XYZ file of C-alpha atoms in Angstrom:
688
model
C 30.790 19.829 13.799
C 27.714 18.809 15.397
C 28.075 18.142 19.167
C 27.551 14.344 20.242
C 24.634 14.028 22.477
C 25.247 12.621 25.801
C 21.560 11.403 26.183
C 18.487 11.147 24.043
C 16.344 14.383 23.151
C 13.446 15.404 25.230
C 10.718 17.298 23.639
C 9.401 19.844 26.141
C 5.682 19.570 27.162
C 3.611 22.964 26.480
C 0.218 22.945 28.031
C -2.711 22.271 25.785
C -6.025 20.897 26.164
C -9.459 20.870 24.320
C -12.556 19.266 25.498
C -14.999 17.222 23.499
C -17.876 15.350 24.634
C -17.620 15.799 28.421
C -13.604 14.684 28.424
C -10.463 17.232 28.498
C -7.809 15.589 26.501
C -4.444 17.196 27.372
C -1.855 17.005 24.456
C 1.502 18.650 25.518
C 3.097 17.934 22.613
C 0.679 19.138 20.260
C 3.262 21.930 19.417
C 5.023 19.672 17.456
C 2.554 20.018 14.685
C 3.544 22.803 12.418
C 0.393 24.955 12.270
C 1.913 26.400 8.657
C 1.754 22.609 7.173
C 2.259 21.416 4.929
C 5.483 23.699 5.030
C 7.348 22.885 7.949
C 9.713 25.672 9.030
C 8.949 26.224 12.828
C 12.689 26.110 14.336
C 11.772 24.346 17.737
C 10.016 21.381 15.570
C 12.927 21.178 13.395
C 15.446 21.225 16.066
C 13.755 18.482 17.547
C 13.649 15.980 14.445
C 17.141 16.742 13.644
C 18.175 16.048 17.368
C 16.253 12.529 17.186
C 17.809 12.226 13.590
C 21.322 12.753 15.232
C 20.449 10.458 18.599
C 19.420 7.489 15.745
C 22.770 8.052 13.925
C 24.870 8.010 16.990
C 23.085 4.731 18.413
C 23.096 3.284 14.985
C 27.051 4.375 14.388
C 28.505 0.976 15.975
C 26.017 -0.873 13.999
C 27.245 0.463 10.474
C 29.263 -2.302 9.588
C 26.309 -4.539 10.304
C 24.173 -2.531 8.223
C 26.621 -2.492 5.535
C 26.996 -6.125 5.499
C 23.124 -6.649 5.454
C 22.766 -4.361 2.672
C 25.321 -6.099 0.921
C 23.817 -9.468 1.078
C 20.583 -8.040 0.119
C 21.750 -6.245 -2.738
C 23.658 -9.703 -3.734
C 20.037 -11.265 -4.113
C 18.969 -8.546 -6.488
C 19.530 -8.845 -10.486
C 20.811 -4.988 -10.934
C 20.257 -5.410 -14.910
C 16.902 -6.830 -14.584
C 14.092 -6.683 -16.857
C 10.442 -7.221 -17.175
C 8.769 -9.502 -19.319
C 7.807 -7.686 -22.807
C 3.921 -7.350 -23.133
C 2.117 -6.440 -26.540
C -0.063 -3.469 -26.260
C -1.434 -3.010 -29.871
C 1.694 -2.113 -32.466
C 4.029 -2.532 -29.708
C 5.878 -4.446 -27.293
C 6.379 -2.794 -23.810
C 8.837 -3.761 -20.989
C 10.774 -1.979 -18.100
C 14.345 -2.786 -16.944
C 17.637 -1.578 -14.644
C 20.898 -1.002 -15.663
C 23.197 -2.344 -13.616
C 24.010 0.080 -10.483
C 20.945 2.599 -11.089
C 18.436 3.355 -8.813
C 15.358 3.615 -11.156
C 13.794 2.027 -13.875
C 13.784 2.727 -17.842
C 10.971 2.263 -19.793
C 11.381 0.762 -23.207
C 9.253 -0.191 -26.286
C 9.613 -1.827 -29.485
C 7.388 -2.392 -32.565
C 5.866 -5.577 -33.145
C 6.901 -5.515 -36.730
C 10.344 -5.333 -35.968
C 13.149 -2.317 -35.617
C 14.888 -0.937 -32.849
C 14.372 -0.382 -29.120
C 12.988 2.714 -28.046
C 13.682 4.671 -24.597
C 10.508 6.031 -23.679
C 11.476 7.242 -20.549
C 14.498 7.008 -18.229
C 13.827 7.512 -14.570
C 17.116 7.787 -13.185
C 17.382 10.893 -15.524
C 14.330 12.623 -14.121
C 15.539 11.838 -10.615
C 19.208 13.215 -11.136
C 19.814 15.500 -8.510
C 16.636 14.966 -6.949
C 16.755 13.453 -3.239
C 13.439 11.755 -3.871
C 11.736 10.803 -7.063
C 8.876 8.268 -7.578
C 6.765 8.060 -10.960
C 3.344 8.150 -10.552
C 1.133 7.370 -13.655
C 2.123 6.749 -17.094
C 0.235 6.167 -20.121
C 0.958 5.931 -23.767
C -1.556 7.647 -26.353
C -4.063 5.281 -28.288
C -2.291 6.267 -31.811
C 1.148 5.360 -29.846
C 2.844 8.730 -30.358
C 2.633 10.400 -26.969
C 3.681 9.344 -23.333
C 1.888 11.066 -20.387
C 3.363 10.789 -16.995
C 3.637 12.412 -13.666
C 6.198 12.257 -10.961
C 6.541 13.637 -7.270
C 10.284 14.579 -6.265
C 9.642 15.407 -2.501
C 7.424 12.524 -1.205
C 4.070 14.877 -0.904
C 2.172 12.922 -3.305
C 1.545 16.015 -5.706
C 2.396 14.916 -8.984
C 3.471 16.887 -12.074
C 1.938 15.641 -15.380
C 3.854 15.963 -18.587
C 3.789 14.827 -22.171
C 6.452 13.630 -24.178
C 6.276 13.081 -27.858
C 7.888 9.390 -28.386
C 8.709 9.979 -32.301
C 10.988 13.188 -31.578
C 12.024 12.764 -27.810
C 10.561 16.253 -27.596
C 8.498 17.412 -24.163
C 5.182 19.059 -25.019
C 4.394 22.502 -23.451
C 1.422 20.822 -21.468
C 2.551 20.910 -18.026
C -0.190 19.915 -15.294
C 0.751 20.637 -11.628
C -0.673 19.008 -8.396
C -2.294 15.952 -10.241
C -3.071 12.835 -7.805
C -4.950 10.281 -10.539
C -4.164 8.102 -13.420
C -3.825 9.877 -16.812
C -6.393 8.588 -19.181
C -6.244 9.439 -23.176
C -9.382 9.987 -25.230
C -9.662 7.587 -28.061
C -8.472 10.099 -30.450
C -5.121 10.881 -28.522
C -6.052 14.727 -28.550
C -7.258 14.781 -24.739
C -6.213 14.090 -21.402
C -8.459 13.002 -18.383
C -6.727 13.846 -14.593
C -7.647 14.860 -11.316
C -6.268 17.682 -9.235
C -5.283 17.427 -5.671
C -7.160 20.164 -3.833
C -5.843 22.052 -1.040
C -6.370 19.525 1.618
C -4.654 16.760 -0.709
C -7.815 15.210 -1.687
C -8.967 14.440 -5.581
C -12.447 15.804 -5.634
C -12.539 16.342 -9.797
C -12.004 14.699 -12.829
C -10.945 17.257 -15.510
C -10.425 17.136 -19.415
C -6.987 18.965 -20.907
C -7.043 19.218 -24.637
C -3.402 19.494 -25.658
C -2.045 22.345 -26.620
C -4.500 24.720 -24.813
C -4.148 26.093 -21.474
C -4.444 24.420 -18.507
C -6.740 27.349 -17.255
C -8.992 26.017 -19.861
C -9.630 22.632 -18.625
C -12.850 21.539 -18.443
C -14.168 19.664 -15.194
C -15.869 16.908 -16.141
C -16.974 16.010 -12.429
C -16.897 17.552 -9.122
C -17.598 15.842 -5.781
C -19.029 17.920 -3.120
C -18.491 15.411 -0.225
C -15.327 15.936 1.403
C -15.101 12.288 2.500
C -15.162 10.923 -1.048
C -11.972 10.628 -3.536
C -12.655 10.627 -7.317
C -10.685 8.451 -9.402
C -10.406 7.970 -13.081
C -9.656 4.589 -15.013
C -10.638 2.771 -17.982
C -12.592 -0.100 -19.182
C -10.621 -2.824 -20.453
C -12.476 -2.915 -24.015
C -11.385 1.052 -23.830
C -14.866 2.027 -24.874
C -15.557 4.056 -21.556
C -13.666 6.436 -19.233
C -14.765 5.304 -15.581
C -14.989 8.212 -13.442
C -15.410 6.700 -9.837
C -16.001 8.532 -6.309
C -16.480 6.883 -2.854
C -15.183 6.480 0.415
C -14.485 3.377 2.536
C -18.196 1.974 2.294
C -19.933 3.872 -0.524
C -19.336 4.491 -4.442
C -20.943 5.494 -7.198
C -19.546 5.027 -11.108
C -20.147 7.315 -14.209
C -18.789 6.380 -17.656
C -17.946 8.512 -20.406
C -17.286 7.448 -23.936
C -13.664 7.641 -24.970
C -14.514 8.823 -28.151
C -16.429 11.656 -26.858
C -15.259 12.603 -23.407
C -17.459 15.741 -23.536
C -20.535 13.682 -23.530
C -23.092 13.622 -20.646
C -21.460 11.135 -18.179
C -23.848 8.010 -17.590
C -24.390 7.588 -14.051
C -24.619 3.648 -13.392
C -26.507 4.165 -10.188
C -26.940 6.521 -7.511
C -25.159 6.036 -4.392
C -26.598 4.492 -1.706
C -24.857 4.340 1.868
C -22.755 1.210 2.404
C -23.214 -0.100 -1.008
C -19.964 -0.556 -2.878
C -19.781 -1.049 -6.773
C -17.453 -1.155 -9.565
C -17.925 -1.559 -13.230
C -16.733 -3.181 -16.270
C -18.049 -3.340 -19.865
C -18.350 -6.030 -22.863
C -20.173 -5.106 -25.935
C -22.937 -3.000 -24.461
C -23.652 -4.793 -21.508
C -21.835 -3.317 -18.052
C -20.424 -6.290 -15.282
C -20.973 -4.700 -12.069
C -19.127 -6.138 -9.015
C -21.351 -5.108 -5.804
C -21.788 -5.867 -2.325
C -25.504 -4.727 -2.120
C -27.086 -8.621 -1.677
C -23.896 -10.133 -0.364
C -20.887 -9.208 1.956
C -18.565 -11.289 -0.127
C -20.147 -9.377 -3.240
C -22.075 -10.530 -6.477
C -21.362 -9.847 -10.070
C -24.568 -8.105 -11.859
C -24.902 -7.198 -15.721
C -27.058 -4.341 -16.709
C -27.268 -2.861 -20.014
C -25.292 0.389 -20.839
C -28.824 1.881 -21.918
C -30.226 0.758 -18.629
C -27.274 0.819 -16.089
C -29.100 0.816 -12.898
C -31.271 -2.389 -13.780
C -29.294 -5.234 -12.352
C -29.408 -8.915 -12.711
C -27.490 -11.165 -11.096
C -25.069 -13.306 -12.747
C -22.863 -14.721 -10.158
C -24.593 -14.849 -6.583
C -22.598 -13.610 -3.532
C -20.976 -16.519 -1.824
C -20.400 -17.408 1.734
C -17.411 -19.797 0.887
C -15.989 -17.620 -2.148
C -14.649 -13.942 -1.721
C -15.454 -12.354 -5.029
C -12.547 -9.552 -5.420
C -12.494 -8.450 -9.265
C -13.907 -9.101 -12.638
C -11.895 -8.136 -16.082
C -13.756 -8.492 -19.448
C -11.924 -9.420 -22.326
C -13.329 -9.769 -26.023
C -14.025 -13.871 -25.916
C -14.353 -14.407 -22.130
C -14.189 -12.576 -18.723
C -12.028 -13.542 -15.593
C -13.215 -13.159 -12.079
C -10.856 -13.378 -9.209
C -11.330 -13.803 -5.641
C -10.416 -16.010 -2.670
C -11.557 -19.090 -1.110
C -10.190 -20.339 2.182
C -8.027 -17.168 2.207
C -6.404 -18.524 -1.331
C -6.337 -16.549 -4.160
C -8.394 -18.064 -7.123
C -8.297 -16.953 -10.707
C -11.357 -18.093 -13.079
C -11.945 -18.113 -16.541
C -15.613 -17.767 -17.373
C -17.871 -17.987 -20.678
C -20.312 -15.005 -21.851
C -22.342 -17.551 -23.707
C -22.385 -20.436 -20.713
C -22.577 -18.932 -17.233
C -22.063 -22.731 -15.689
C -18.943 -22.916 -17.813
C -15.909 -22.003 -14.959
C -12.470 -22.937 -15.589
C -10.211 -22.269 -12.663
C -6.596 -21.930 -12.961
C -4.606 -24.455 -10.898
C -1.441 -23.426 -9.144
C 1.189 -25.764 -7.683
C 1.604 -25.325 -4.197
C -1.010 -25.362 -0.942
C -0.218 -21.903 -0.314
C 0.670 -19.013 -2.749
C -0.148 -15.473 -3.985
C -1.457 -15.434 -7.538
C -3.357 -12.807 -9.562
C -3.712 -11.239 -13.099
C -0.830 -9.337 -14.113
C -0.250 -6.735 -17.021
C -3.056 -7.556 -19.868
C -3.578 -4.273 -21.863
C -5.342 -5.990 -24.584
C -9.103 -6.969 -24.793
C -8.839 -9.551 -27.516
C -6.169 -11.995 -26.016
C -5.290 -15.602 -26.404
C -3.727 -15.849 -23.138
C -3.536 -14.229 -19.881
C -0.312 -12.557 -18.029
C -0.394 -13.961 -14.467
C 2.122 -13.092 -11.383
C 2.795 -15.898 -8.756
C 4.909 -16.457 -6.052
C 4.827 -17.835 -2.578
C 6.692 -17.884 0.933
C 9.371 -19.931 -0.652
C 8.975 -19.549 -4.321
C 10.468 -16.232 -5.861
C 8.098 -13.996 -7.917
C 7.134 -16.036 -11.024
C 5.535 -14.675 -14.584
C 3.115 -16.904 -16.343
C 0.968 -17.023 -19.366
C -1.651 -18.822 -19.293
C -3.095 -20.249 -22.706
C -6.608 -20.742 -23.045
C -6.757 -22.838 -25.725
C -4.803 -25.944 -23.824
C -5.225 -24.732 -20.386
C -1.525 -24.890 -19.720
C 0.832 -22.066 -17.826
C 3.888 -21.366 -19.439
C 6.664 -19.919 -17.314
C 8.111 -16.891 -18.719
C 10.302 -15.700 -16.051
C 11.595 -16.592 -12.488
C 12.665 -13.979 -10.170
C 16.780 -14.475 -10.328
C 18.383 -14.566 -7.268
C 22.330 -13.965 -8.262
C 23.977 -14.797 -4.960
C 22.067 -18.322 -4.991
C 18.602 -19.905 -3.703
C 17.849 -23.175 -2.839
C 14.042 -23.180 -1.902
C 14.534 -27.171 -0.616
C 16.204 -25.402 2.329
C 13.441 -23.875 3.845
C 9.917 -24.693 5.020
C 6.643 -22.794 4.776
C 3.519 -23.768 6.793
C -0.050 -22.204 7.290
C -1.321 -22.354 10.775
C -4.860 -21.773 12.281
C -4.378 -20.186 15.512
C -7.394 -19.649 17.924
C -7.656 -16.274 19.497
C -9.534 -14.925 22.925
C -12.740 -14.918 21.051
C -12.758 -18.209 19.756
C -11.845 -17.298 16.215
C -9.358 -19.263 14.016
C -7.035 -16.897 12.536
C -4.521 -17.993 9.884
C -0.427 -17.440 10.033
C 2.211 -17.907 7.437
C 5.303 -19.478 8.418
C 8.604 -19.778 6.823
C 12.127 -20.938 8.349
C 14.974 -22.802 7.212
C 14.870 -26.639 7.615
C 17.221 -26.942 10.274
C 15.670 -24.362 12.614
C 14.227 -25.771 15.579
C 10.761 -25.977 16.973
C 11.403 -25.786 20.390
C 10.948 -22.531 21.691
C 14.614 -21.422 21.363
C 14.305 -19.562 17.616
C 13.422 -15.953 17.174
C 10.477 -15.178 15.289
C 9.684 -12.201 13.409
C 6.128 -11.163 13.449
C 4.536 -9.028 10.551
C 0.968 -7.462 9.551
C -0.840 -4.959 8.629
C -4.483 -5.456 9.446
C -6.530 -2.447 8.061
C -8.512 -0.993 4.950
C -9.439 -4.786 3.543
C -5.776 -5.541 3.200
C -4.868 -8.851 2.447
C -1.097 -9.324 3.584
C -0.259 -12.147 0.682
C 1.648 -15.235 1.909
C 4.654 -14.157 -0.687
C 8.499 -14.325 -1.511
C 10.740 -11.682 0.009
C 14.425 -11.483 -0.884
C 15.235 -9.204 1.875
C 13.576 -11.450 4.571
C 15.993 -13.890 3.912
C 18.652 -12.208 5.721
C 16.670 -12.870 8.848
C 15.158 -16.285 8.257
C 19.175 -17.480 7.559
C 20.293 -16.231 10.451
C 17.770 -18.660 12.516
C 14.526 -16.625 12.611
C 11.114 -18.028 11.805
C 9.275 -15.338 9.892
C 5.580 -15.162 10.416
C 2.536 -13.476 8.745
C -0.441 -13.039 10.998
C -3.527 -12.624 8.753
C -5.388 -10.835 11.147
C -8.840 -9.072 11.252
C -9.044 -6.106 9.239
C -7.619 -7.221 6.350
C -10.076 -9.366 4.028
C -7.960 -12.421 4.161
C -10.902 -14.600 4.770
C -13.593 -12.582 3.051
C -15.069 -9.433 3.575
C -16.470 -10.059 7.187
C -12.828 -10.694 8.044
C -12.183 -6.926 7.433
C -15.651 -5.445 8.704
C -14.496 -7.597 11.984
C -11.556 -5.491 12.452
C -13.008 -1.974 11.723
C -15.068 0.942 13.556
C -16.143 -0.580 16.844
C -14.314 -3.810 16.451
C -11.205 -2.489 15.699
C -9.439 -3.568 18.961
C -10.075 -7.462 17.204
C -7.319 -6.527 15.118
C -4.768 -5.761 17.997
C -6.025 -8.776 20.178
C -5.641 -11.044 17.095
C -1.838 -10.041 16.626
C -1.265 -10.461 20.396
C -2.851 -13.996 20.425
C -0.855 -15.228 17.545
C 2.263 -14.226 18.963
C 1.079 -16.356 22.073
C -0.045 -18.981 20.206
C 3.537 -19.455 18.226
C 4.979 -19.515 21.639
C 2.756 -22.378 22.766
C 3.383 -24.529 19.418
C 6.988 -24.023 20.219
C 7.887 -21.833 17.326
C 9.742 -19.117 19.807
C 9.215 -17.737 23.444
C 8.148 -14.748 25.067
C 10.939 -11.725 24.462
C 12.079 -13.700 21.591
C 9.631 -12.097 19.155
C 10.138 -9.363 16.887
C 7.815 -7.366 15.435
C 7.154 -4.779 12.601
C 4.267 -2.487 10.863
C 3.485 0.480 8.842
C 1.021 2.922 8.881
C -1.749 1.434 10.328
C 0.141 -1.277 10.708
C 2.371 1.285 12.780
C -1.040 1.731 14.652
C -0.793 -2.089 15.405
C 2.677 -1.904 16.896
C 1.608 1.285 19.016
C -1.309 -0.868 20.387
C 0.379 -4.110 21.090
C 3.580 -2.660 23.111
C 1.103 -0.767 24.884
C -0.989 -3.750 25.889
C 1.436 -6.562 26.090
C 5.082 -5.030 26.165
C 6.543 -7.867 27.709
C 6.073 -10.226 24.659
C 8.196 -8.157 22.316
C 12.082 -8.285 21.781
C 11.884 -5.346 19.575
C 9.438 -3.317 17.823
C 9.820 -1.306 14.356
C 6.742 1.192 13.476
C 7.187 2.593 10.041
C 5.501 5.956 9.694
C 2.824 4.770 12.207
C -0.658 5.988 12.700
C -0.646 6.449 16.077
C -2.222 9.807 17.029
C -5.531 8.283 16.122
C -8.062 10.690 18.100
C -6.519 14.028 17.312
C -5.740 12.909 13.738
C -9.617 11.940 13.375
C -10.796 15.170 14.833
C -8.711 17.054 12.330
C -10.890 17.958 9.043
C -8.228 19.849 7.544
C -5.950 16.681 6.852
C -5.866 15.160 3.749
C -7.400 11.811 4.642
C -9.539 12.666 7.560
C -13.063 12.789 6.321
C -12.884 9.983 3.841
C -11.157 8.049 6.955
C -14.513 8.286 9.330
C -16.311 5.230 7.859
C -13.083 3.035 8.699
C -12.551 4.310 12.410
C -15.658 6.482 13.082
C -16.347 10.128 13.555
C -15.221 11.310 17.182
C -16.317 14.714 16.472
C -19.861 14.152 16.058
C -19.812 10.608 17.852
C -19.466 10.185 21.468
C -19.008 6.563 21.303
C -16.626 6.660 18.630
C -14.564 9.360 20.277
C -14.473 7.144 23.492
C -13.739 3.868 21.438
C -10.820 5.685 19.907
C -9.695 7.213 23.068
C -9.544 3.800 24.554
C -6.977 2.116 22.078
C -5.088 5.294 20.133
C -1.464 4.341 20.745
C -0.390 8.000 21.742
C -3.216 8.665 24.038
C -2.680 5.010 25.923
C 1.045 5.468 26.781
C 1.607 4.595 30.153
C 4.296 4.357 32.854
C 5.321 0.804 32.369
C 8.421 -0.975 30.785
C 8.636 -1.006 26.663
C 10.375 -3.031 24.415
C 13.252 -1.668 22.424
C 11.586 0.424 19.805
C 12.735 1.900 16.212
C 10.144 4.619 15.036
C 10.315 6.147 11.286
C 8.495 9.178 9.875
C 8.688 11.245 6.732
C 8.677 15.023 6.978
C 6.454 15.143 3.711
C 4.125 12.347 4.372
C 0.447 13.754 3.734
C -0.757 10.129 4.810
C 0.330 9.895 8.413
C 1.808 13.326 8.978
C 5.281 13.631 10.500
C 4.098 14.593 14.220
C 2.552 11.314 14.755
C 5.303 9.368 15.203
C 7.407 12.664 16.830
C 4.606 13.083 19.296
C 4.433 9.353 19.969
C 8.308 9.067 20.655
C 8.439 12.235 22.673
C 5.313 10.947 24.914
C 7.133 7.487 25.313
C 10.409 9.085 26.393
C 8.537 11.179 28.956
C 6.706 8.403 30.387
C 8.368 5.104 29.864
C 10.046 3.213 32.988
C 12.562 1.405 31.061
C 16.079 2.132 29.842
C 15.569 0.367 26.292
C 16.778 1.863 23.463
C 13.850 4.355 21.673
C 14.764 5.444 18.118
C 12.954 8.036 15.883
C 14.359 8.435 12.352
C 12.587 11.180 10.428
C 13.216 11.229 6.590
C 13.420 15.127 6.116
C 13.240 14.812 2.142
C 10.653 11.954 1.685
C 6.972 10.745 2.217
C 4.986 7.808 3.308
C 6.989 5.187 1.770
C 10.426 6.268 2.768
C 13.425 6.823 0.716
C 13.017 6.292 -3.121
C 15.290 4.355 -5.120
C 15.836 0.798 -4.847
C 19.203 0.841 -3.316
C 18.165 3.576 -0.918
C 15.022 1.708 -0.050
C 17.098 -1.255 0.639
C 19.638 0.734 2.871
C 16.463 1.568 5.059
C 15.693 -2.225 5.350
C 19.311 -3.231 6.117
C 18.872 -0.436 9.040
C 15.642 -2.036 10.185
C 17.204 -5.657 10.381
C 20.480 -4.376 11.749
C 18.424 -2.640 14.788
C 16.223 -6.104 15.453
C 19.474 -8.146 15.050
C 21.303 -5.903 17.590
C 18.509 -5.883 20.189
C 17.969 -9.635 19.615
C 21.825 -10.250 20.610
C 22.609 -11.346 17.261
C 24.709 -8.085 16.061
C 27.784 -10.259 15.378
């Protein structure tokens, strides 16, 4: 029996320092990085992580009833035997479903002409006996006979690809370990394209496997020599071309390979130019190219496949409309984007560029987009829709009469009445005069007099816009009187591409300041008060949590930081890590650039922990996480314990058999959310 800890674990300090750009950086918890990573077997490292996990369990023991209660109410909002809306692709209808009580999905199909339902893949069977399971890519061959799929069973994001004969149910002998890409079929269903992860967990290649041949004989169709670039594999909507793309966070390059002849010389659309991004669709021999070469909010250009670098503007870039995607169908094409931060979907005519049909949605604030539309020749579009108060909704949009048909609304078995909730969209002025959008949801009876607790969430990086979408788990806070707020801060691209650019590189601290100023603005407007705000974020959003507790610790009643990217200065100097070279356009390269070094050093959460009072904090990590390595949250926790001046609770939980996304399986993941909310309610004095 493990002896109960009487005080929190303290990781010893071991002298370690380095010099760069005239600065000496001391890192006494450097030893928590096992130098044999991704193998982690250093006994001292494991002992510390296990001790922190024990401390977490001990402190959460009295919260077990609350955690279980939260889990049960969250689970009661989920339809256990749920199924997706079937979608036609060729001769088949495809859908997925959960069986009652099961953790993972089953994937089904049925012939359009009729017949019995066919179970293609059962994730619960694949996950049996495994602590972790995640299905990666899945693709049915054009002839409908084979299913290529990949899975990760430890959270390391190294996927093993396999091929199943759907007519017999047998597994083919072809097994491809270490993939990190989509799986794309050739037109004749005899070849499969994929990308392998190299030793640094980077996909620098596109490879071709001929079924029935040795994996060692696979042909490398493309190899990327720039360590900062990643290779991706896709398919045009017309399925005429395989798309081999490569790029980092600011530059891209695309090659096309005919699906009926993958060994043909790839067509280079346009050679890379630093700072120019583009992506490509195809229709009837014409390329449709989404690019930021002339306008920060992107334009849409066309070029013949026979002259792919000769671009002509079809839709010019706009200050008001942020063009984010294009999808070409047989008789029309669709553009997606945002205007005033709200999603827009527009149907466009090939014959008449001036003819634009914008789909109208029923609410003033919402999240909407194209959903699963696998076919090229269609008369209706599958759309997804939700809002802060409207559950996930699946629409078909009929082009002939411009009508939305509701196919499915997320069912909440325990009951949900949208009329009992209020959603708002505010604009809050931050310190440099910028107006930042905030999405709110709370119960009608909640008072806006400063007395309510408020939970503030954001991400703020990589141009990812956090949508004002629906969440069943969030109701467990809102129904207990919380105002739930999403801060659409810079670093995301909520208000256009400049919104993203204003939160990266030398403008990174705008992201942190926006979050703090939104919190203060919500206090000023009476939604909450100082110390009554809880906040959470993960990955780069965890970095955000680290920055705001360093700068303004008094604001927060409790903080939850999931897999937090907090050791920014050290990580951005470690070229051996999976993501580092590709991240320099996002954060700067502190190895070669003194200015970048100084700027990152000024905000890196781990490097800026000071002897002050910090709020109660729950920090999580994953031992197998290749994105934010386990030692980042571990080192941060160790430095906080040794430095902070308060007695507030500080907990670190490391998933020893998972990666960046935490535990797998819908119930296991829900249990972790219940733990998070139990921690928040405990610290806010609302645990009863």
